[in-house]
Short mmCIF file of C-alpha atoms and ligand atoms in Angstrom, two decimals:
data_model
loop_
_atom_site.label_atom_id
_atom_site.label_comp_id
_atom_site.label_asym_id
_atom_site.label_seq_id
_atom_site.Cartn_x
_atom_site.Cartn_y
_atom_site.Cartn_z
CA MET V 1 111.22 111.92 14.05
CA SER V 2 108.29 112.63 16.30
CA LYS V 3 105.02 110.86 15.60
CA TYR V 4 103.49 114.28 15.60
CA SER V 5 105.66 115.65 12.77
CA VAL V 6 104.35 116.24 9.41
CA ASN V 7 105.14 113.40 6.86
CA SER V 8 106.80 114.05 3.55
CA ASN V 9 103.42 114.56 1.82
CA GLY V 10 102.37 117.15 4.26
CA TYR V 11 100.04 115.14 6.46
CA TYR V 12 99.47 114.79 10.16
CA GLY V 13 97.51 111.47 10.18
CA ARG V 14 94.83 112.19 7.59
CA PHE V 15 94.90 116.02 8.19
CA GLY V 16 96.82 118.50 6.12
CA GLY V 17 97.91 118.01 2.53
CA GLN V 18 98.18 120.36 -0.35
CA PHE V 19 94.83 121.11 -1.90
CA VAL V 20 95.52 124.00 -4.20
CA PRO V 21 94.42 124.95 -7.73
CA GLU V 22 96.76 123.54 -10.36
CA MET V 23 98.09 126.99 -11.23
CA LEU V 24 99.29 127.52 -7.70
CA TYR V 25 101.05 124.17 -7.45
CA PRO V 26 104.44 125.23 -8.78
CA ASN V 27 104.67 128.06 -6.12
CA VAL V 28 103.78 125.74 -3.23
CA ASP V 29 105.94 122.94 -4.53
CA ASN V 30 108.93 125.18 -4.91
CA LEU V 31 108.58 126.30 -1.27
CA LYS V 32 108.21 122.72 -0.22
CA LYS V 33 111.44 121.79 -1.90
CA VAL V 34 113.56 124.50 -0.21
CA TYR V 35 112.00 125.45 3.21
CA GLN V 36 113.60 122.69 5.31
CA GLU V 37 117.04 123.34 3.91
CA ILE V 38 116.75 127.09 4.44
CA LEU V 39 115.43 126.64 7.96
CA ASN V 40 118.33 124.35 8.84
CA SER V 41 120.96 126.47 7.21
CA GLU V 42 123.53 128.24 9.37
CA SER V 43 122.97 131.61 7.64
CA PHE V 44 119.23 131.53 8.22
CA GLN V 45 119.54 130.43 11.90
CA LYS V 46 122.09 133.06 12.63
CA GLU V 47 120.09 135.95 11.19
CA TYR V 48 116.71 134.69 12.60
CA LYS V 49 118.06 134.21 16.11
CA GLN V 50 119.81 137.56 16.05
CA LEU V 51 116.64 139.42 14.98
CA LEU V 52 114.62 137.51 17.57
CA LYS V 53 117.03 138.72 20.21
CA GLU V 54 117.90 142.23 19.13
CA TYR V 55 114.67 143.30 17.30
CA VAL V 56 111.85 141.27 18.87
CA GLY V 57 113.35 141.33 22.36
CA ARG V 58 113.51 137.61 22.98
CA PRO V 59 113.63 135.56 25.06
CA THR V 60 110.24 136.72 26.30
CA PRO V 61 109.87 136.24 30.08
CA LEU V 62 108.47 133.22 31.78
CA THR V 63 106.69 134.89 34.71
CA TYR V 64 105.65 133.07 37.84
CA ALA V 65 102.16 134.37 38.55
CA LYS V 66 102.18 134.46 42.33
CA ARG V 67 98.81 135.90 43.10
CA MET V 68 97.05 133.86 40.39
CA SER V 69 98.75 130.80 41.73
CA ALA V 70 97.40 131.45 45.21
CA ALA V 71 93.91 132.05 43.82
CA TYR V 72 93.92 128.78 41.90
CA GLY V 73 95.77 126.68 44.50
CA THR V 74 98.43 125.59 41.99
CA ASN V 75 101.55 126.95 40.36
CA ILE V 76 100.96 129.10 37.27
CA PHE V 77 103.63 130.37 34.91
CA LEU V 78 102.95 132.87 32.08
CA LYS V 79 104.84 132.69 28.80
CA ARG V 80 104.89 136.32 27.93
CA GLU V 81 104.49 136.74 24.13
CA ASP V 82 102.78 140.03 24.98
CA CYS V 83 106.33 141.37 25.61
CA ALA V 84 107.43 140.77 21.99
CA HIS V 85 107.83 143.74 19.61
CA THR V 86 104.45 144.58 18.04
CA GLY V 87 102.75 143.01 21.05
CA ALA V 88 102.19 139.36 20.09
CA HIS V 89 103.77 136.14 18.96
CA LYS V 90 102.93 136.74 15.21
CA ILE V 91 106.25 138.61 14.65
CA ASN V 92 108.23 135.34 15.31
CA ASN V 93 106.69 133.86 12.19
CA ALA V 94 106.77 136.99 10.01
CA ILE V 95 110.48 137.47 10.62
CA GLY V 96 111.21 133.87 9.81
CA GLN V 97 109.17 133.90 6.57
CA ILE V 98 110.67 137.16 5.26
CA LEU V 99 114.14 135.73 5.74
CA ILE V 100 113.09 132.62 3.75
CA ALA V 101 111.71 134.89 1.09
CA LYS V 102 114.95 136.78 0.92
CA GLN V 103 117.01 133.51 0.63
CA MET V 104 114.64 132.49 -2.23
CA GLY V 105 115.42 135.76 -3.99
CA LYS V 106 111.86 137.15 -3.73
CA THR V 107 111.43 140.96 -3.75
CA ARG V 108 107.67 141.34 -3.03
CA ILE V 109 105.55 140.18 -0.10
CA ILE V 110 101.81 139.57 -0.01
CA ALA V 111 99.66 138.57 3.00
CA GLU V 112 96.04 138.28 4.09
CA THR V 113 94.78 139.64 7.27
CA GLY V 114 91.44 139.47 9.14
CA ALA V 115 91.81 141.53 12.35
CA GLY V 116 94.91 143.14 10.94
CA GLN V 117 97.36 141.64 13.46
CA HIS V 118 99.16 139.50 10.89
CA GLY V 119 99.03 142.36 8.42
CA VAL V 120 100.80 144.56 10.91
CA ALA V 121 103.45 141.90 11.68
CA THR V 122 104.08 141.44 7.95
CA ALA V 123 104.21 145.14 7.19
CA THR V 124 106.62 145.55 10.12
CA VAL V 125 109.15 142.99 8.81
CA CYS V 126 108.80 144.41 5.24
CA ALA V 127 109.81 147.86 6.56
CA LEU V 128 112.64 146.15 8.49
CA VAL V 129 114.21 144.57 5.41
CA GLY V 130 112.96 147.08 2.82
CA MET V 131 110.61 144.91 0.72
CA LYS V 132 107.40 145.83 -1.04
CA CYS V 133 104.30 144.70 0.80
CA ALA V 134 100.67 144.23 -0.20
CA VAL V 135 98.14 143.16 2.38
CA TYR V 136 94.73 141.91 1.34
CA MET V 137 91.92 142.65 3.80
CA GLY V 138 88.16 142.22 3.54
CA GLU V 139 86.44 145.53 2.98
CA VAL V 140 84.26 144.92 6.09
CA ASP V 141 87.35 144.19 8.23
CA ILE V 142 88.99 147.43 6.92
CA GLN V 143 86.03 149.33 8.38
CA ARG V 144 86.13 147.33 11.71
CA GLN V 145 89.91 147.46 12.26
CA ALA V 146 90.84 151.09 11.45
CA PRO V 147 93.88 151.32 13.88
CA ASN V 148 95.58 148.34 12.36
CA VAL V 149 94.87 149.63 8.85
CA ALA V 150 96.58 152.93 9.83
CA ARG V 151 99.54 150.97 11.23
CA MET V 152 100.03 149.01 8.06
CA LYS V 153 99.87 152.13 5.95
CA MET V 154 102.35 153.98 8.16
CA LEU V 155 104.72 151.01 7.84
CA GLY V 156 104.52 151.41 4.08
CA ALA V 157 102.23 148.58 3.12
CA GLU V 158 99.57 148.76 0.49
CA VAL V 159 96.19 147.62 1.99
CA ILE V 160 94.07 146.10 -0.78
CA PRO V 161 90.35 145.70 0.04
CA ALA V 162 88.73 142.37 -0.91
CA MET V 163 85.29 143.20 -2.20
CA THR V 164 84.00 139.64 -2.91
CA GLY V 165 81.82 137.36 -0.77
CA ASN V 166 81.29 138.56 2.79
CA ARG V 167 84.28 140.84 2.36
CA THR V 168 86.11 139.25 5.37
CA LEU V 169 89.11 137.03 5.96
CA LYS V 170 88.16 134.15 3.65
CA ASP V 171 87.76 136.60 0.74
CA ALA V 172 91.00 138.29 1.50
CA THR V 173 92.76 134.91 1.38
CA ASN V 174 91.24 134.16 -1.99
CA GLU V 175 92.45 137.57 -3.36
CA ALA V 176 95.94 136.93 -2.02
CA LEU V 177 96.05 133.49 -3.67
CA ARG V 178 94.98 135.08 -6.92
CA ASP V 179 97.80 137.62 -6.69
CA TRP V 180 100.33 134.79 -6.01
CA ILE V 181 99.14 132.88 -9.07
CA SER V 182 99.67 135.96 -11.16
CA ASN V 183 103.10 136.81 -9.70
CA PRO V 184 104.86 133.56 -9.09
CA GLU V 185 108.35 134.75 -9.82
CA ASP V 186 108.94 137.67 -7.58
CA THR V 187 106.28 137.30 -4.84
CA PHE V 188 106.31 135.44 -1.55
CA TYR V 189 103.08 134.76 0.31
CA ILE V 190 103.49 135.09 4.11
CA ILE V 191 100.67 133.05 5.88
CA GLY V 192 99.95 134.08 9.47
CA SER V 193 99.12 130.85 11.17
CA VAL V 194 99.65 127.08 11.04
CA VAL V 195 97.13 126.85 8.21
CA GLY V 196 97.17 126.67 4.40
CA PRO V 197 98.70 124.05 2.11
CA HIS V 198 101.81 122.04 3.03
CA PRO V 199 104.53 123.28 3.81
CA TYR V 200 102.97 126.30 5.54
CA PRO V 201 101.60 124.56 8.68
CA ASP V 202 104.92 122.88 9.38
CA MET V 203 106.98 125.94 8.46
CA VAL V 204 104.93 128.23 10.79
CA ALA V 205 104.96 125.74 13.63
CA LYS V 206 108.79 125.53 13.42
CA LEU V 207 109.12 129.28 13.37
CA GLN V 208 106.93 129.58 16.42
CA SER V 209 108.57 126.72 18.20
CA ILE V 210 110.98 129.26 19.77
CA ILE V 211 108.11 129.77 22.33
CA SER V 212 108.42 126.28 23.77
CA GLU V 213 112.21 126.14 23.24
CA GLU V 214 112.47 129.09 25.62
CA THR V 215 109.78 127.82 28.03
CA LYS V 216 111.63 124.57 28.45
CA TRP V 217 114.94 126.03 29.64
CA GLN V 218 113.28 128.88 31.53
CA PHE V 219 111.12 126.46 33.46
CA ARG V 220 114.10 124.38 34.30
CA GLU V 221 116.13 127.33 35.39
CA GLN V 222 113.31 128.66 37.63
CA THR V 223 112.07 125.41 39.22
CA GLY V 224 114.92 122.93 38.94
CA LYS V 225 112.32 120.53 37.47
CA ASP V 226 112.41 119.07 34.00
CA LEU V 227 108.92 119.57 32.75
CA PRO V 228 105.71 121.36 33.57
CA ASP V 229 102.53 119.32 33.98
CA TYR V 230 100.39 121.48 31.68
CA VAL V 231 100.96 123.80 28.75
CA MET V 232 97.93 125.82 27.73
CA ALA V 233 97.32 128.16 24.78
CA CYS V 234 94.40 129.73 22.89
CA ILE V 235 93.73 128.55 19.38
CA GLY V 236 92.56 130.51 16.43
CA GLY V 237 94.43 129.07 13.44
CA GLY V 238 96.74 127.64 16.10
CA SER V 239 100.14 129.15 15.70
CA ASN V 240 100.82 130.33 19.24
CA ALA V 241 99.51 126.92 20.50
CA ALA V 242 101.70 125.05 18.05
CA GLY V 243 104.72 126.99 19.11
CA SER V 244 103.89 126.61 22.82
CA PHE V 245 103.36 122.78 22.43
CA TYR V 246 106.14 122.02 19.85
CA ASN V 247 109.07 121.09 22.10
CA PHE V 248 106.75 119.22 24.51
CA LEU V 249 104.99 117.08 21.88
CA ASP V 250 107.12 113.97 22.65
CA ASP V 251 107.10 114.62 26.44
CA GLU V 252 103.84 112.68 26.86
CA SER V 253 103.71 113.52 30.62
CA VAL V 254 103.03 117.10 29.73
CA LYS V 255 99.34 117.70 29.20
CA LEU V 256 98.71 119.94 26.30
CA VAL V 257 95.54 122.03 26.44
CA ALA V 258 94.20 124.17 23.57
CA ILE V 259 91.34 126.62 24.20
CA GLU V 260 88.99 127.59 21.37
CA ALA V 261 86.67 130.57 21.26
CA ALA V 262 83.12 129.40 22.07
CA GLY V 263 81.75 132.90 21.31
CA LEU V 264 78.23 133.20 22.69
CA GLY V 265 78.30 129.40 23.52
CA LEU V 266 78.99 126.04 21.92
CA ASP V 267 75.23 125.43 21.64
CA THR V 268 74.67 128.68 19.71
CA PRO V 269 75.41 129.52 16.10
CA ASP V 270 77.69 132.33 17.19
CA THR V 271 80.88 130.46 17.89
CA ALA V 272 84.39 130.03 16.45
CA ALA V 273 85.06 126.58 18.05
CA SER V 274 86.13 124.70 14.95
CA ILE V 275 87.21 121.47 16.62
CA ALA V 276 84.29 121.29 19.05
CA ARG V 277 81.60 122.29 16.50
CA GLY V 278 83.26 121.63 13.16
CA THR V 279 83.45 118.72 10.73
CA GLU V 280 86.22 117.44 8.55
CA GLY V 281 86.72 119.23 5.26
CA ILE V 282 89.07 121.31 3.14
CA ILE V 283 89.80 124.94 3.84
CA HIS V 284 92.67 127.13 2.56
CA GLY V 285 94.48 124.22 1.05
CA SER V 286 94.39 121.59 3.75
CA ARG V 287 92.17 118.92 5.16
CA THR V 288 91.20 119.78 8.77
CA MET V 289 88.28 120.57 11.12
CA LEU V 290 86.17 123.51 10.03
CA MET V 291 82.76 125.05 10.50
CA GLN V 292 80.61 124.27 7.39
CA THR V 293 77.07 123.60 6.37
CA ASP V 294 76.01 120.12 5.38
CA ASP V 295 76.72 120.99 1.73
CA GLY V 296 80.22 122.31 2.47
CA GLN V 297 79.63 126.08 2.67
CA ILE V 298 81.90 127.79 5.19
CA ILE V 299 79.97 129.17 8.16
CA GLU V 300 81.12 132.68 9.27
CA PRO V 301 82.60 132.23 12.76
CA TYR V 302 81.94 134.58 15.66
CA SER V 303 84.09 135.50 18.62
CA ILE V 304 84.53 138.71 20.67
CA SER V 305 88.20 138.23 19.82
CA ALA V 306 89.05 139.13 16.25
CA GLY V 307 92.10 136.91 16.27
CA LEU V 308 90.17 133.74 17.09
CA ASP V 309 87.45 134.47 14.57
CA TYR V 310 88.61 131.87 12.00
CA PRO V 311 86.36 129.10 10.60
CA GLY V 312 89.06 126.42 10.67
CA VAL V 313 92.13 125.30 12.61
CA GLY V 314 95.57 124.10 11.61
CA PRO V 315 95.73 120.43 10.61
CA LEU V 316 98.26 119.68 13.37
CA HIS V 317 95.67 120.59 15.93
CA SER V 318 92.94 118.44 14.33
CA PHE V 319 95.48 115.56 14.60
CA LEU V 320 96.51 116.37 18.23
CA ALA V 321 92.84 116.49 19.19
CA GLU V 322 91.84 113.33 17.43
CA SER V 323 94.90 111.34 18.72
CA GLY V 324 94.14 112.58 22.29
CA ARG V 325 97.61 114.16 22.63
CA ALA V 326 95.88 117.46 23.18
CA THR V 327 92.79 118.32 25.17
CA VAL V 328 90.57 120.91 23.49
CA LEU V 329 88.42 123.22 25.67
CA ALA V 330 86.34 126.24 24.75
CA ALA V 331 85.82 129.50 26.55
CA THR V 332 82.90 131.96 25.86
CA ASP V 333 83.20 135.67 25.31
CA GLN V 334 82.11 136.34 28.95
CA GLU V 335 84.55 133.76 30.37
CA ALA V 336 87.37 135.37 28.44
CA LEU V 337 86.47 138.91 29.56
CA ASP V 338 86.39 137.80 33.22
CA ALA V 339 89.80 136.08 32.82
CA ALA V 340 91.28 139.21 31.27
CA PHE V 341 90.05 141.32 34.17
CA GLU V 342 91.29 138.74 36.66
CA LEU V 343 94.84 138.63 35.26
CA THR V 344 94.97 142.41 35.10
CA ARG V 345 93.92 142.83 38.71
CA LEU V 346 96.01 139.97 40.07
CA GLU V 347 99.22 140.35 38.08
CA GLY V 348 99.24 143.76 36.47
CA ILE V 349 99.24 142.30 32.92
CA ILE V 350 96.46 143.37 30.46
CA PRO V 351 96.22 140.40 28.05
CA ALA V 352 94.88 140.37 24.45
CA LEU V 353 91.27 139.05 24.27
CA GLU V 354 92.69 136.00 22.45
CA SER V 355 95.07 135.20 25.31
CA ALA V 356 92.25 135.70 27.81
CA HIS V 357 90.62 132.57 26.37
CA ALA V 358 93.73 130.57 27.32
CA LEU V 359 93.49 132.06 30.90
CA ALA V 360 89.81 131.19 31.05
CA GLY V 361 90.77 127.57 30.56
CA LEU V 362 92.25 127.61 34.11
CA LYS V 363 88.86 127.50 35.59
CA LYS V 364 87.97 124.27 33.64
CA ILE V 365 90.74 122.04 34.98
CA ASP V 366 91.02 120.50 38.46
CA PHE V 367 94.71 121.15 39.26
CA LYS V 368 96.68 119.65 42.15
CA SER V 369 98.56 121.99 44.40
CA THR V 370 101.87 120.52 43.18
CA ASP V 371 101.05 120.95 39.49
CA ASN V 372 103.12 123.33 37.36
CA VAL V 373 101.05 125.06 34.72
CA VAL V 374 102.29 127.14 31.84
CA VAL V 375 99.85 129.49 30.09
CA THR V 376 100.89 131.31 26.96
CA VAL V 377 99.89 134.98 26.96
CA SER V 378 99.94 135.30 23.19
CA GLY V 379 99.55 139.09 23.06
CA ARG V 380 98.85 142.29 24.93
CA GLY V 381 95.54 143.99 25.40
CA ASP V 382 96.16 147.47 24.03
CA LYS V 383 94.26 146.68 20.85
CA ASP V 384 91.26 145.51 22.94
CA MET V 385 90.93 148.50 25.23
CA ALA V 386 87.70 149.72 23.61
CA THR V 387 86.07 146.35 24.25
CA TYR V 388 87.35 146.17 27.84
CA MET V 389 86.20 149.78 28.62
CA ASP V 390 82.81 149.05 27.17
CA ARG V 391 82.28 145.79 28.97
CA PHE V 392 83.66 146.86 32.39
CA LYS V 393 82.17 150.40 32.20
CA LEU V 394 85.58 151.83 33.14
C1 LIG O 417 96.31 136.23 15.88
C2 LIG O 417 96.34 136.01 17.36
C3 LIG O 417 95.96 134.80 17.92
C4 LIG O 417 95.42 133.69 17.14
O1 LIG O 417 96.24 133.06 16.20
P1 LIG O 417 96.95 131.68 16.39
O2 LIG O 417 97.56 131.38 15.09
O3 LIG O 417 95.90 130.69 16.84
O4 LIG O 417 98.01 131.83 17.47
C5 LIG O 417 96.11 134.68 19.30
N1 LIG O 417 96.56 135.65 20.06
C6 LIG O 417 96.95 136.83 19.59
C7 LIG O 417 97.38 137.86 20.50
C8 LIG O 417 96.85 137.09 18.16
O5 LIG O 417 97.20 138.30 17.69
#
């Protein structure tokens, strides 16, 4: 057992746990009892690995970035989650959870979504297996993210607007939880990142760990060396980072670097850097770092990147940051935009704005010429073209 594994009560150090209303406890507890056994079962592994290969298109490439490497005077490898079906890593988790739902005999799926990316991944896998799907989305987000709303509808999902509070992600999450309490028998709740009450953070990390499983053998195959010196990933809730780090956690020579969204800057109120600017508290069922006022009200985060615009971070990352296992950096909107443009012009890869934050981290580290650096490109930039066109006056 790794010292970075979740314990049987769902904690990483003092972070994590299962802070849910009493009425939700049976649902969560039921999942906790079965998820490990299902994940480890031969039938699950067979179907999951087969879909990852034949539907998602895995393994995603590990690309040596030759011109970037020259520009930075080091060796940069890109883990290409942008090549996965639907354009990002989120599908790895959605496929895994729907197979778990099937094994548990569930017939209906619910999810919450902010920017719509997790909603699209969930609607996709529901279409794939033929399950009913309801996605809760803040009414304000529905207005802001019209293309993803259209995708979900075309895929057959019902998109239910959350009309309470600020009508954004937090409110959509509350509505989804309310639905789950009312429909405990037939409904499975697919959470989109390494957040929420135990066992979700651990379950999602394990489902995303395919990223580092592949990176490890691909790096060996390409370089003849055992381990890279750095693994870097952006961090919203933290699922692509958790998956990118997972199989390197016990390889202490590998430096793990997470990059948060600084928004307009860490010294401004317009930021989404929950570890740098947050304090400890409870959000969405677990104890972790989050952005809150002195009296515990959640502060609306801000980032140019909708996928990093989350007020908390998964409990694993709070623990990795506090224990010093991971280094946490932050990149501003402008730094991410510059990094996106640079990758596009040097390597012919248009990254998602989220992934551009990970790339912006490259400028903040003093690499040696012999270092091997893996950066996870969590998704592709198609969805961000309007922002790119606007900012670069294309
Ligand atoms: C959703 C999303 C993220 C942020 O979520 P994590 O759980 O932190 O990985 C990052 N990149 C892309 C492309 C996304 O869609």
